[in-house]
Amino acid sequence: MALKGRVLYDFHSENPGEISITENELVTLFSEEELEGWLEGENSRGEAGLFPASYVEIIRDHITSSTNNNGFSSPKAKTQTPTHASHPSPDSQSQRGFGAGSGGSSFHTSQGSDDDWDDDWDDTSPAADAPQGFGSSPPLYPVTTSLPGRGSAQQQQQQQAKSSATVGRNLNRFSTFVKSGGEAFLLGEASAFVKDGDRICVVMGKHGPEWQEDPYPFTCTIDDPTKQTKFKGMKSYMSYGLTPTHTNIQVNRRYKHFDWLYARLVERFPVISVPHLPEKQATGRFEEDFISKRRKGLIWWMNHMVSHPVLARCDVFQHFLTCGADEKAWKQGKRKAERDELVGANFFLTISTPAVPLDLQEVESKMEGFKTFTKRMDENIVVVNATINEFAHKQMAGFKKEYQKVGQSFKLLAQAFELDQQAYSAGLNKAIAYTGEAYEAIGDYFAEQPRHDLDPISDLLDLYRGHLANFPDIIHVQKGALTKVKDCPKQEGDLHDRCNIISCATLAEVQHFHRTRVRDFRSQMQHHLRQQIGFFQKITAKLEDALQRYDDGQ
Amino acid sequence: MALKGRVLYDFHSENPGEISITENELVTLFSEEELEGWLEGENSRGEAGLFPASYVEIIRDHITSSTNNNGFSSPKAKTQTPTHASHPSPDSQSQRGFGAGSGGSSFHTSQGSDDDWDDDWDDTSPAADAPQGFGSSPPLYPVTTSLPGRGSAQQQQQQQAKSSATVGRNLNRFSTFVKSGGEAFLLGEASAFVKDGDRICVVMGKHGPEWQEDPYPFTCTIDDPTKQTKFKGMKSYMSYGLTPTHTNIQVNRRYKHFDWLYARLVERFPVISVPHLPEKQATGRFEEDFISKRRKGLIWWMNHMVSHPVLARCDVFQHFLTCGADEKAWKQGKRKAERDELVGANFFLTISTPAVPLDLQEVESKMEGFKTFTKRMDENIVVVNATINEFAHKQMAGFKKEYQKVGQSFKLLAQAFELDQQAYSAGLNKAIAYTGEAYEAIGDYFAEQPRHDLDPISDLLDLYRGHLANFPDIIHVQKGALTKVKDCPKQEGDLHDRCNIISCATLAEVQHFHRTRVRDFRSQMQHHLRQQIGFFQKITAKLEDALQRYDDGQ
């Protein structure tokens, strides 16, 4: 018997392969299974094709249940509806990254499940990040990758809303302490078997507690993504070739794999700032720009991952980096990671601390200082980012225009002079015309330059804004533990030990953040200045070339 | 008996030394003699001081005559009023420079007379160039040098009105041929005794007729002007020290001396393009800017004078360059120049031509080509000038602002980072702060640069716009002669010879113009490019300095 659906909202097809459907129309569904947010079927006029799954309510025997009765349009949300109820309860998901993250950055987590993989939703669907639909207005529907620009107005609005400094705005502080597992651990409720390989060491360094260094450091390259298609070419996605140096074997990963990994890491490490993934949907209008921007973002992300002593070594990341094309091995590792017991509260069981416990008062003061630091840094990099972006824009528009106008006017001068046919004038005329061209070229140099020296700074600032959005929660976990210790003087012994573990891990992470920050900003500023020097030298060379021309005809 | 005056318009004193006077008030004049457009006297309230001469009508026995009954406020104009009737008739003045010049450039001529000297009007009076008053509204009154900004709105309006290309707009062409003396000479009406020393040779060069080169070339420096005062310090003027290399003796000249010389030269040489003097009143708001701009303009002017084979050698210019402080000798030379017979039509008597007469048809075609050339050049340099001025403005405002904003944002970043007191961060923090300062400095470089490499081009273009405003009249004199020859085939022999003389002189001047143009634009473009190269090298050095800082603290 053919599966039927009732149309909830009008949908007008805009692309080949889509069909239009009208509210209250009955449609025949070819399958209950969604293709990245789309269903395939036939409308009452006999047209067959795709339409948004969220626009249709599937009609079942006696039980009428909307495909998507909570109005969510993202596949993530859909996995929580009755029709897709075959996976872990939502409570087991990490909520971190939604608290401060949803206000402070555009990065997100994704829940892991086999359904997610099979469902295989589109990487570049803007709907996945779009606001949820409420009331009777139609939800946003997924957009095919052939239309990268759609939905960008909403995205831009979101971007704008995110552009203010946000550290410290977590309204859900107490629950973070609870949800992270910090509280459970502190109260001695955590329990799991910790293998030696899972042990994470905090050592006492010159500047305080720090993560023990990775004895086998490695890096990982990310190649230009290649476009892959499926569903008879109707849907496409990008695949990235990753080559970690410790295996030197390339593996192919899609954005959704990164997304899945990110969710695992956030769940696994309550007081570690997992670098945010680059935005799911770029605001740029051109697919090429978007791909290039995302790849750069992923490279930044990867560099942060491999340079973190704890993240770089953890099983799920290693599985991600090393598992080849064997689908079975991949799923095995995937399930293992999703069933990992050492998440949340149990994470703290894996921490080995230095022999001498920390002075908790000193820890408190350090954390206060760090809180102030992150707040100021977040505020100021918002300004830096805005300034740099405006500067880039000015160079690409105004500066270019000015130099080109001067170039054109010199060429006009040369044109007037060329009316004088005397031999002694010819050399000068050519030289002035060449000077005009040189100025036009300099205009182009100005327009091209920002992508070489301002965009990378902007990318770095984006990454750090992600970290700064993570830290309020991390600070809160430590602060929650400290408060608990103060509140319960009776159990001080054990609580104190466990608070020491949380504090050691937190301070180690803070230390790591500072070191990485100094390293990254130093190298990025150096890169910027070297690029700028090269840029001005290029201009100088062009002008010297032009100057040379005035000697020729003399 | 005290001299009395009746006040024509209300005048409110605005400066020390001035007194307010009211319409119809009777005032006592201490002297009939004006001080740069001002009269000294006492009003009915017993206040003594200065008021504008043009605001008062002097009351004579039975004859009431306005001091300035034509409403002109400039001293130049006043010399034509009945009260100052003791000098050559206006007809003898050259009108050249007013035809095309009044539309195409802000330069002007001044009639020579002893009265002018004694009258000793203020060099920097804006009223001298201001629009004439009409109807019953009060004329503009002279402004003291202590108020350089006054009248600038009108000046700016005039500037704007002048900013369009104007070559070819001479509405008074026929009279130019007549007034220049070209017609009289052609018709054989010129007659004067020409000494050997007055003879001007046109020789046949590689590219056609040219002025015989000056066998004793020289240059002349112009020192920074010094401020001189008179009238008990109430009035002041600028004196320029000129040192020609062929005498190496410094002489002091005021702007009005240049002005007088200019008028003599224009009168003397009908087909030579006498470089225009820099504007009488600068549009700049600061006296310092104005002085600097005028001096630069005078240097350009002087360079053109000394490099012109005919102008450089002529008596009146030599008198101007070499006559010392001896007042009597100066006046003698001055009168001699003003009584020079070899002006206008008689100028052509001084020309010696090459042995072989020119092919007049070829001359006609050459002149047509030159006419097209000047027209296009004038149009295009108007565009170049506007572009360059806008570019200068953008660098001084927008570019500076952008670099400084980036600099400030880097400093903000450094400030945030300084909250982290760890030793390994200190070097980076300082380096970033220094980078911020470097960007601020670069902003200043951009703001300072235009005066070094754009302003000189603009000055050059101004000078050439002056030449281009001269040429329509010069072309017209030659064309008038050629037309006359065609119209009167009977007298062809003599007319032909005289037309040949006019043509030789005109083509020699055209040749000189092209040579000078190529020389000037070549050297100015080279100067511009060298300056720009130095500018970008300075920026590069600053950035290299900043880059260095990132190594220090590592």
PDB file of C-alpha atoms in Angstrom, chain A residues 3-85:
ATOM      1  CA  LEU A   3       2.390   5.703   1.761  1.00  0.00           C
ATOM      2  CA  LYS A   4       0.447   8.964   1.785  1.00  0.00           C
ATOM      3  CA  GLY A   5       1.150  12.386   3.210  1.00  0.00           C
ATOM      4  CA  ARG A   6      -0.871  15.516   3.769  1.00  0.00           C
ATOM      5  CA  VAL A   7       0.754  18.821   2.799  1.00  0.00           C
ATOM      6  CA  LEU A   8       0.987  21.275   5.714  1.00  0.00           C
ATOM      7  CA  TYR A   9       2.219  24.358   3.831  1.00  0.00           C
ATOM      8  CA  ASP A  10       2.491  25.545   0.237  1.00  0.00           C
ATOM      9  CA  PHE A  11       5.838  24.828  -1.370  1.00  0.00           C
ATOM     10  CA  HIS A  12       6.856  26.178  -4.789  1.00  0.00           C
ATOM     11  CA  SER A  13       9.543  24.217  -6.594  1.00  0.00           C
ATOM     12  CA  GLU A  14      12.517  26.329  -7.554  1.00  0.00           C
ATOM     13  CA  ASN A  15      14.949  23.776  -8.887  1.00  0.00           C
ATOM     14  CA  PRO A  16      14.968  20.814 -11.214  1.00  0.00           C
ATOM     15  CA  GLY A  17      13.981  17.686  -9.333  1.00  0.00           C
ATOM     16  CA  GLU A  18      11.632  19.547  -6.969  1.00  0.00           C
ATOM     17  CA  ILE A  19       7.835  19.574  -7.298  1.00  0.00           C
ATOM     18  CA  SER A  20       5.345  22.135  -6.047  1.00  0.00           C
ATOM     19  CA  ILE A  21       2.809  21.079  -3.409  1.00  0.00           C
ATOM     20  CA  THR A  22      -0.192  22.916  -1.932  1.00  0.00           C
ATOM     21  CA  GLU A  23      -1.540  23.061   1.611  1.00  0.00           C
ATOM     22  CA  ASN A  24      -3.937  20.180   2.403  1.00  0.00           C
ATOM     23  CA  GLU A  25      -3.003  18.385  -0.834  1.00  0.00           C
ATOM     24  CA  LEU A  26      -2.538  14.604  -0.525  1.00  0.00           C
ATOM     25  CA  VAL A  27       0.769  13.350  -1.882  1.00  0.00           C
ATOM     26  CA  THR A  28       2.099   9.835  -2.462  1.00  0.00           C
ATOM     27  CA  LEU A  29       5.425   9.177  -0.778  1.00  0.00           C
ATOM     28  CA  PHE A  30       7.860   6.836  -2.522  1.00  0.00           C
ATOM     29  CA  SER A  31       9.642   6.234   0.767  1.00  0.00           C
ATOM     30  CA  GLU A  32       9.361   7.335   4.345  1.00  0.00           C
ATOM     31  CA  GLU A  33      13.084   7.902   4.364  1.00  0.00           C
ATOM     32  CA  GLU A  34      14.260  11.470   4.028  1.00  0.00           C
ATOM     33  CA  LEU A  35      17.096  12.468   1.739  1.00  0.00           C
ATOM     34  CA  GLU A  36      18.825  15.256   3.621  1.00  0.00           C
ATOM     35  CA  GLY A  37      15.545  16.809   4.706  1.00  0.00           C
ATOM     36  CA  TRP A  38      13.700  16.074   1.472  1.00  0.00           C
ATOM     37  CA  LEU A  39      11.092  13.436   0.677  1.00  0.00           C
ATOM     38  CA  GLU A  40      10.508  11.959  -2.758  1.00  0.00           C
ATOM     39  CA  GLY A  41       6.945  11.486  -3.990  1.00  0.00           C
ATOM     40  CA  GLU A  42       4.176  12.406  -6.396  1.00  0.00           C
ATOM     41  CA  ASN A  43       1.706  15.278  -6.072  1.00  0.00           C
ATOM     42  CA  SER A  44      -1.977  15.240  -6.997  1.00  0.00           C
ATOM     43  CA  ARG A  45      -1.151  16.500 -10.501  1.00  0.00           C
ATOM     44  CA  GLY A  46       0.965  13.429 -11.116  1.00  0.00           C
ATOM     45  CA  GLU A  47       4.317  15.233 -10.943  1.00  0.00           C
ATOM     46  CA  ALA A  48       7.059  13.240  -9.236  1.00  0.00           C
ATOM     47  CA  GLY A  49      10.049  14.728  -7.407  1.00  0.00           C
ATOM     48  CA  LEU A  50      11.385  16.157  -4.172  1.00  0.00           C
ATOM     49  CA  PHE A  51       9.710  18.385  -1.591  1.00  0.00           C
ATOM     50  CA  PRO A  52      10.700  19.378   1.962  1.00  0.00           C
ATOM     51  CA  ALA A  53       9.935  16.603   4.453  1.00  0.00           C
ATOM     52  CA  SER A  54       8.902  19.150   7.063  1.00  0.00           C
ATOM     53  CA  TYR A  55       6.131  20.450   4.804  1.00  0.00           C
ATOM     54  CA  VAL A  56       4.350  17.111   4.828  1.00  0.00           C
ATOM     55  CA  GLU A  57       2.594  15.069   7.514  1.00  0.00           C
ATOM     56  CA  ILE A  58       2.780  11.320   6.905  1.00  0.00           C
ATOM     57  CA  ILE A  59      -0.622   9.613   7.157  1.00  0.00           C
ATOM     58  CA  ARG A  60      -0.450   6.291   9.061  1.00  0.00           C
ATOM     59  CA  ASP A  61      -3.211   3.760   9.854  1.00  0.00           C
ATOM     60  CA  HIS A  62      -5.384   5.406  12.490  1.00  0.00           C
ATOM     61  CA  ILE A  63      -2.421   7.338  13.959  1.00  0.00           C
ATOM     62  CA  THR A  64      -1.789  10.716  12.353  1.00  0.00           C
ATOM     63  CA  SER A  65       1.633  11.929  13.273  1.00  0.00           C
ATOM     64  CA  SER A  66       3.511  14.779  11.713  1.00  0.00           C
ATOM     65  CA  THR A  67       6.853  13.852  10.301  1.00  0.00           C
ATOM     66  CA  ASN A  68       8.161  16.721  12.282  1.00  0.00           C
ATOM     67  CA  ASN A  69       5.636  17.680  14.885  1.00  0.00           C
ATOM     68  CA  ASN A  70       7.810  20.003  16.875  1.00  0.00           C
ATOM     69  CA  GLY A  71       8.384  22.293  13.986  1.00  0.00           C
ATOM     70  CA  PHE A  72      12.115  21.629  13.925  1.00  0.00           C
ATOM     71  CA  SER A  73      13.459  21.434  10.461  1.00  0.00           C
ATOM     72  CA  SER A  74      16.969  20.241  11.104  1.00  0.00           C
ATOM     73  CA  PRO A  75      17.682  16.543  10.882  1.00  0.00           C
ATOM     74  CA  LYS A  76      19.240  16.777  14.308  1.00  0.00           C
ATOM     75  CA  ALA A  77      15.903  17.923  15.673  1.00  0.00           C
ATOM     76  CA  LYS A  78      14.022  15.351  13.678  1.00  0.00           C
ATOM     77  CA  THR A  79      15.845  12.507  15.322  1.00  0.00           C
ATOM     78  CA  GLN A  80      13.886  13.399  18.438  1.00  0.00           C
ATOM     79  CA  THR A  81      10.473  12.914  16.844  1.00  0.00           C
ATOM     80  CA  PRO A  82       8.451   9.733  17.358  1.00  0.00           C
ATOM     81  CA  THR A  83       9.085   8.584  13.795  1.00  0.00           C
ATOM     82  CA  HIS A  84      12.818   8.378  14.518  1.00  0.00           C
ATOM     83  CA  ALA A  85      12.775   7.190  18.086  1.00  0.00           C
TER      84      ALA A  85
END
